[in-house]
Amino acid sequence: MPTNVIDPNTWIDKYSNYLFNYTIGRVNNREIAQDLVQETFFAGLKSMKNFKGEASERTWLVAILKRKIIDHYRKSNSKKGKAEVRMQQIGDTETEGDWLEEKVADPFELNAESEIENKELGKAIYQCLDKLPEKHADIFRLKTIQGFDTEAICNEYNITASNLWVIIHRARTAMASCLENNWFK
Amino acid sequence: MSKRKGIFVSCNEAALCCDKSQYKEASLAEKIRLNIHLIFCKACRLYSSRNSRLTWLLKHIETEELSEDDKRIMKQNLEKQMSD
């Protein structure tokens, strides 16, 4: 008797954001991430029979997703040769422009670091969010990141406004202490 | 909530006002009470500054959520697969 049941109809609502964030931390590209998540759902659908109910649905889907990500890197690895050829062409064009000027970092580089920091911050936030109880995390995400109205969330979860604020308060405290070490200096 | 509240509130209420103000949902009275409370309460000052920092951090991540449209497309694709 399986302890966890499987229901593909709820997958997208429940797991798509989680899986998407998991993927984007590993492939760094929205479109590819989305494709991989979609493929994961397809694969999950196909092998639903094999789901034994020992793990939770999410764990099971993540296991599939991991394989998909590995496959993605295998495929892109076989394209590596092309990139090398292009690199060489850049090296050959000595004729254009002043080399010194080209070598000087352009002002956009300034953003590069903060962009990386942004990505790391995003990852850290989602990791911390993962540690919260599921309901708290959902409500906090809806309220803070997606900016839903208090009223809409209350209706959705069937709670009162003061309930919501208590949950938000706990979530915020937990998030702050979770992020404290790296991001509150 | 009773309308007649003094200007001095407990830390719990100050924290509530502080949370609300992070979402710009605190009323003027609540903001005034919060600020008066912050004058004499060091712990809440700390909480308040951490809270603002958290809001600031959350604003600065790229929102890496799937849009509702994307989700709908994925759902349609999945349903198509299911009916096959």
Coordinates of C-alpha atoms in Angstrom, one line a residue:
Chain A
M1 CA 0.0 0.0 0.0
P2 CA 1.6 3.2 -1.1
T3 CA 1.9 5.9 1.6
N4 CA 2.2 8.7 -0.9
V5 CA -0.3 9.0 -3.7
I6 CA 0.5 10.6 -7.0
D7 CA -1.6 13.1 -8.8
P8 CA -0.3 14.8 -12.0
N9 CA -3.1 17.4 -12.0
T10 CA -1.6 19.2 -9.1
W11 CA 2.0 19.0 -10.1
I12 CA 2.3 22.3 -11.9
D13 CA 0.7 24.3 -9.1
K14 CA 2.6 22.5 -6.4
Y15 CA 6.0 21.9 -7.7
S16 CA 6.7 23.9 -10.9
N17 CA 8.2 26.9 -9.0
Y18 CA 10.3 24.7 -6.8
L19 CA 11.6 22.6 -9.6
F20 CA 12.2 25.7 -11.7
N21 CA 14.3 27.3 -9.1
Y22 CA 16.2 24.1 -8.5
T23 CA 17.0 24.0 -12.2
I24 CA 17.8 27.6 -12.7
G25 CA 20.5 27.4 -10.0
R26 CA 22.1 24.7 -12.1
V27 CA 21.7 25.7 -15.7
N28 CA 21.4 29.5 -15.4
N29 CA 19.0 30.0 -18.2
R30 CA 15.3 30.5 -17.9
E31 CA 14.2 28.9 -21.1
I32 CA 16.3 25.8 -20.7
A33 CA 15.2 25.5 -17.1
Q34 CA 11.6 25.7 -18.2
D35 CA 12.0 23.1 -20.8
L36 CA 13.7 20.8 -18.4
V37 CA 10.9 21.2 -15.9
Q38 CA 8.4 20.4 -18.5
E39 CA 10.3 17.4 -19.6
T40 CA 10.5 16.2 -16.1
F41 CA 6.7 16.4 -15.8
F42 CA 6.3 14.4 -19.0
A43 CA 8.8 11.8 -17.8
G44 CA 7.1 11.6 -14.5
L45 CA 3.8 11.0 -16.2
K46 CA 5.3 8.2 -18.3
S47 CA 6.8 6.4 -15.3
M48 CA 4.0 6.9 -12.9
K49 CA 3.6 3.2 -12.6
N50 CA 7.0 3.0 -11.1
F51 CA 6.2 5.4 -8.3
K52 CA 6.2 3.2 -5.2
G53 CA 5.0 5.8 -2.8
E54 CA 8.1 5.5 -0.6
A55 CA 9.3 9.0 -1.2
S56 CA 7.2 12.1 -1.5
E57 CA 6.1 13.2 -4.9
R58 CA 8.5 16.1 -4.9
T59 CA 11.5 14.1 -4.0
W60 CA 10.6 11.7 -6.8
L61 CA 10.2 14.5 -9.3
V62 CA 13.5 16.0 -8.2
A63 CA 15.2 12.7 -8.8
I64 CA 13.9 12.7 -12.4
L65 CA 14.9 16.3 -12.9
K66 CA 18.4 15.6 -11.8
R67 CA 18.7 13.1 -14.6
K68 CA 17.3 15.6 -17.0
I69 CA 19.9 18.2 -16.0
I70 CA 22.7 15.7 -16.4
D71 CA 21.4 14.8 -19.9
H72 CA 21.2 18.4 -20.7
Y73 CA 24.9 18.9 -19.9
R74 CA 25.8 15.7 -21.8
K75 CA 24.2 17.2 -24.9
S76 CA 25.7 20.6 -24.6
N77 CA 29.1 19.0 -24.0
S78 CA 29.0 17.4 -27.4
K79 CA 28.7 20.9 -28.9
K80 CA 31.9 22.2 -27.3
G81 CA 34.0 21.9 -30.4
K82 CA 32.0 24.7 -32.0
A83 CA 32.7 27.2 -29.2
E84 CA 36.4 26.6 -29.5
V85 CA 36.5 27.4 -33.2
R86 CA 34.7 30.7 -32.5
M87 CA 37.2 31.6 -29.8
Q88 CA 40.0 31.3 -32.2
Q89 CA 38.4 33.6 -34.7
I90 CA 38.2 36.3 -32.2
G91 CA 41.9 35.8 -31.5
D92 CA 42.7 36.2 -35.2
T93 CA 41.2 39.6 -35.8
E94 CA 44.1 41.7 -34.9
T95 CA 43.3 44.3 -37.4
E96 CA 40.4 46.0 -35.7
G97 CA 40.6 48.7 -33.0
D98 CA 43.1 49.7 -30.4
W99 CA 43.9 46.6 -28.4
L100 CA 44.5 48.5 -25.2
E101 CA 41.1 50.1 -25.3
E102 CA 39.5 46.8 -26.0
K103 CA 41.2 45.2 -23.1
V104 CA 40.0 47.8 -20.6
A105 CA 37.0 46.5 -18.8
D106 CA 33.9 48.3 -19.9
P107 CA 31.6 49.8 -17.3
F108 CA 29.1 47.0 -17.7
E109 CA 31.6 44.8 -15.9
L110 CA 30.7 46.6 -12.8
N111 CA 27.3 45.0 -12.9
A112 CA 28.7 41.5 -13.3
E113 CA 29.6 41.1 -9.7
S114 CA 26.4 42.3 -8.4
E115 CA 24.6 40.1 -10.8
I116 CA 26.4 37.0 -9.5
E117 CA 25.6 38.2 -6.0
N118 CA 22.0 38.5 -7.0
K119 CA 21.9 35.0 -8.2
E120 CA 23.6 33.7 -5.0
L121 CA 21.2 35.8 -2.9
G122 CA 18.3 34.3 -4.8
K123 CA 19.6 30.8 -4.2
A124 CA 20.1 31.5 -0.5
I125 CA 16.6 32.9 -0.1
Y126 CA 15.0 29.9 -1.7
Q127 CA 17.1 27.6 0.4
C128 CA 15.9 29.4 3.5
L129 CA 12.4 29.3 2.3
D130 CA 12.7 25.6 1.9
K131 CA 13.4 25.2 5.6
L132 CA 10.2 26.9 6.6
P133 CA 7.0 24.8 7.1
E134 CA 5.4 24.4 3.7
K135 CA 2.3 26.5 4.4
H136 CA 4.3 29.4 5.9
A137 CA 6.7 29.3 3.0
D138 CA 3.9 29.4 0.5
I139 CA 2.1 32.3 2.2
F140 CA 5.3 34.2 2.6
R141 CA 6.2 33.7 -1.0
L142 CA 2.8 34.8 -2.2
K143 CA 2.8 37.9 0.0
T144 CA 6.4 39.0 -0.3
I145 CA 7.8 37.9 -3.7
Q146 CA 4.7 37.8 -5.7
G147 CA 3.0 40.7 -3.9
F148 CA -0.5 39.3 -3.5
D149 CA -3.1 41.2 -1.5
T150 CA -3.6 40.2 2.1
E151 CA -7.3 39.6 1.4
A152 CA -6.7 37.3 -1.5
I153 CA -4.3 35.1 0.4
C154 CA -6.7 35.0 3.4
N155 CA -9.4 33.8 1.2
E156 CA -7.2 31.3 -0.5
Y157 CA -6.0 29.7 2.7
N158 CA -9.2 30.4 4.7
I159 CA -7.4 32.2 7.5
T160 CA -8.0 35.6 9.1
A161 CA -5.8 38.6 8.6
S162 CA -4.3 38.4 12.0
N163 CA -3.5 34.8 11.4
L164 CA -1.8 35.8 8.2
W165 CA 0.3 38.4 10.0
V166 CA 1.4 35.9 12.6
I167 CA 2.5 33.6 9.9
I168 CA 4.3 36.4 8.1
H169 CA 6.0 37.5 11.3
R170 CA 7.3 33.9 12.0
A171 CA 8.4 33.5 8.4
R172 CA 10.2 36.8 8.4
T173 CA 12.0 36.1 11.7
A174 CA 13.0 32.7 10.4
M175 CA 14.2 34.1 7.1
A176 CA 16.2 36.8 8.8
S177 CA 18.0 34.4 11.1
C178 CA 18.6 32.0 8.2
L179 CA 20.1 34.7 6.0
E180 CA 21.9 36.4 8.9
N181 CA 25.3 34.8 8.5
N182 CA 25.8 35.7 4.9
W183 CA 23.6 38.6 4.1
F184 CA 23.1 40.8 7.1
K185 CA 26.6 42.2 7.5
Chain B
M1 CA -9.4 46.1 16.9
S2 CA -10.3 48.8 19.3
K3 CA -9.8 52.3 18.1
R4 CA -8.8 53.6 21.4
K5 CA -5.3 52.6 21.9
G6 CA -2.7 54.6 23.7
I7 CA 0.4 55.8 22.0
F8 CA 2.4 53.2 23.9
V9 CA 2.1 49.7 22.6
S10 CA 3.6 46.4 23.5
C11 CA 6.5 44.9 21.5
N12 CA 4.1 42.4 20.0
E13 CA 2.0 45.1 18.5
A14 CA 5.0 47.1 17.5
A15 CA 6.3 44.1 15.6
L16 CA 2.9 43.7 13.9
C17 CA 3.0 47.3 12.8
C18 CA 6.5 46.9 11.7
D19 CA 5.6 43.8 9.5
K20 CA 2.7 45.7 8.1
S21 CA 4.7 48.7 7.2
Q22 CA 7.1 46.5 5.3
Y23 CA 4.2 45.8 2.9
K24 CA 3.0 49.4 3.1
E25 CA -0.1 48.3 4.8
A26 CA 0.3 50.0 8.1
S27 CA -2.2 52.9 8.9
L28 CA -0.9 56.3 9.9
A29 CA -1.8 55.6 13.5
E30 CA 0.1 52.3 13.4
K31 CA 3.2 54.0 12.0
I32 CA 3.1 56.7 14.6
R33 CA 2.8 54.0 17.4
L34 CA 5.6 52.0 15.9
N35 CA 7.9 55.0 15.8
I36 CA 7.2 56.0 19.3
H37 CA 7.8 52.5 20.4
L38 CA 11.1 52.4 18.6
I39 CA 12.3 55.4 20.5
F40 CA 12.5 53.5 23.8
C41 CA 12.7 49.9 22.7
K42 CA 16.1 48.7 21.6
A43 CA 15.0 45.1 20.8
C44 CA 12.4 46.4 18.4
R45 CA 14.8 48.8 16.8
L46 CA 17.0 45.8 16.0
Y47 CA 14.0 43.8 14.7
S48 CA 12.9 46.8 12.6
S49 CA 16.3 47.2 11.0
R50 CA 16.6 43.5 10.3
N51 CA 13.1 43.6 8.8
S52 CA 13.9 46.4 6.5
R53 CA 17.1 44.7 5.4
L54 CA 15.1 41.6 4.6
T55 CA 12.6 43.5 2.5
W56 CA 15.5 45.2 0.8
L57 CA 17.2 41.8 0.1
L58 CA 13.9 40.3 -1.2
K59 CA 13.5 43.2 -3.6
H60 CA 16.9 42.7 -5.1
I61 CA 16.6 39.1 -6.1
E62 CA 15.6 38.4 -9.6
T63 CA 12.2 37.0 -9.4
E64 CA 12.8 33.6 -10.7
E65 CA 9.3 32.4 -10.6
L66 CA 7.4 31.0 -13.5
S67 CA 4.8 33.4 -14.7
E68 CA 1.2 32.4 -14.7
D69 CA 1.2 32.2 -18.5
D70 CA 4.2 29.9 -18.5
K71 CA 2.4 27.7 -16.0
R72 CA -0.7 27.6 -18.0
I73 CA 1.2 26.5 -21.1
M74 CA 3.0 23.8 -19.1
K75 CA -0.4 22.6 -17.8
Q76 CA -1.8 22.4 -21.3
N77 CA 1.1 20.5 -22.5
L78 CA 0.9 18.1 -19.6
E79 CA -2.8 17.6 -20.1
K80 CA -2.3 16.9 -23.8
Q81 CA 0.2 14.2 -22.8
M82 CA -2.1 12.8 -20.2
S83 CA -5.0 12.3 -22.7
D84 CA -2.7 10.6 -25.2

